[in-house]
């Protein structure tokens, strides 16, 4: 239909638009000037009420030295963890309850660090219970913010003997939480490159392969500012942990070239496995454990590599919010998870890197004991896997994230979100 | 005011309280927030910083325009697909009208996000739709639908289609069929009768449908997240990440108001251009 100018509008059309209805009336009844002013006045009043900004959200942590003095075991614990981070039977929790008598309400409520932070932050700012006594969060901006805001309880290491005995050295001196003041690792993983050999018939060895024009529209990158920044930085030969603002801008430039050349199909949060399996993606940034699980469970043949430029090691940590109703029970669970047998059982299911190196020996013993069974084979395979038990050489090639204060975080995020949110 | 009784006012009171509590107050708070500076750790001070709006628009004008464009395209798709549906149900479906209406609403029984994710399987490069088409050579082998603008627009249109169909249906269903007979008596053919009688009568329904699809589609972020690619970010995604990822409340609030303002201006000029005093005419 040609677009008629106003003067030639079909009168019937206009009637249709303006005809009064028998039932009801206009949705904006009598919106006269006076009414509008009244409404404006009401809005202004509401505005006046709220025009006071938002106060600083920091908690005073001066008294935390005595935090543990009056805390006692309660016998029940609420834990917010990530999905698929323990077997469906919750074996380790069963064992924990058996050993200590503490009941655990286990919830897979953390789907994404940022939105989970957004959910708990207002409650913590008010000092309200967030519904969990223990939470699992990765080292990253949210973790730094929680520390900065004073929302985490400093751990009482006298109650964590297993951690002292069994935690790997690399997990005892992290850049993001020196001396494990607020956290102990739950499990770790590598962000590296995964590719599907059904579509790529060469060895992938380098981050530069993610820039290869041959893979036009078939490359996946992560949307998370830190994850993608790390790859841009490593591509430029910069160690992320020591990076400066100039480095970030140079890395962003490279990532922008990559995006604008059309090789990037999309920026993924965590749903890269399905596209990689069905050929929508050929090569992508990926987390080690997800690839291991997919190959083990679906029989796929996806490859995971730690590129020659290096990759990053991230850690999901156990934290106690200051509103926790069962901090002593939470500490007990933390320590329990560091018993080598327990850590091994956990690793068998989730196939990420345990912070307990000793788990490799235990797993080898289990594999031997179960020799000839399906489970024995799976265990034997896992013991050998560098994705689950990286060698010292692998660790040499793994870098930590850059740790930043809040104001730097904003700068950092906006530089890299300009790439992923265009 | 002939009816001086208080009853209607008492009846409408809950709605007013609801609106005041859950719309006016939060919007006021949001407006105040959009004029602050600071960060989540040290707090946000009311500095009446208008620069937030400048930053928001200058940084994200592209995503804002893209969102309005995707919203408009999705709305258009909804009209093209939805009008015939509504017409058919209103005039040709006979005794099974309610069944068909239920079918239109059926997708709402499934979670919005799940429905959107299922489009991934449909649109995958070698998926249910493209796989067969590629194998018989109808489309080029390297064609990609998923993670592209068309995928986002289709997803939006699919998710909001019922909001277009229902108001149009409601108007057509109430239409006096004798109007069409009268048109035929005056020598109008079927096409003429439709263009000159049915269409004008149904326009309020289309108008309402446009409002109910254009506004939510322009502000949507789920479809762009799930079906979009490297260059399909919509303004909803920006608002979501500024709030929840960056905790940059002032910028997020500013963008929200810019978007709201643009939508309001658009709707009122649209209504004005069509010479109507009434922005909502449909009663279901």
mmCIF file of C-alpha atoms in Angstrom, chain A residues 104 124 180 185 226 245-246 248 274-275 290 298 341 343 363 374 377 389 409 413:
data_model
loop_
_atom_site.group_PDB
_atom_site.id
_atom_site.type_symbol
_atom_site.label_atom_id
_atom_site.label_comp_id
_atom_site.label_asym_id
_atom_site.label_seq_id
_atom_site.Cartn_x
_atom_site.Cartn_y
_atom_site.Cartn_z
ATOM 1 C CA UNK A 104 23.259 -29.346 54.377
ATOM 2 C CA UNK A 124 24.252 -7.693 52.414
ATOM 3 C CA UNK A 180 43.484 -17.222 51.935
ATOM 4 C CA UNK A 185 39.464 -22.941 46.580
ATOM 5 C CA UNK A 226 38.103 -10.561 32.136
ATOM 6 C CA UNK A 245 45.791 0.336 31.044
ATOM 7 C CA UNK A 246 47.920 0.703 27.890
ATOM 8 C CA UNK A 248 44.277 -3.294 27.950
ATOM 9 C CA UNK A 274 26.370 -27.241 22.082
ATOM 10 C CA UNK A 275 27.427 -25.029 19.137
ATOM 11 C CA UNK A 290 33.274 -28.616 30.390
ATOM 12 C CA UNK A 298 28.574 -37.676 25.123
ATOM 13 C CA UNK A 341 39.442 -39.053 49.563
ATOM 14 C CA UNK A 343 38.404 -34.223 47.076
ATOM 15 C CA UNK A 363 42.544 -41.638 42.135
ATOM 16 C CA UNK A 374 34.135 -49.172 33.265
ATOM 17 C CA UNK A 377 38.944 -47.157 32.977
ATOM 18 C CA UNK A 389 45.816 -32.802 36.842
ATOM 19 C CA UNK A 409 37.210 -2.430 37.260
ATOM 20 C CA UNK A 413 35.004 -3.481 31.906
#
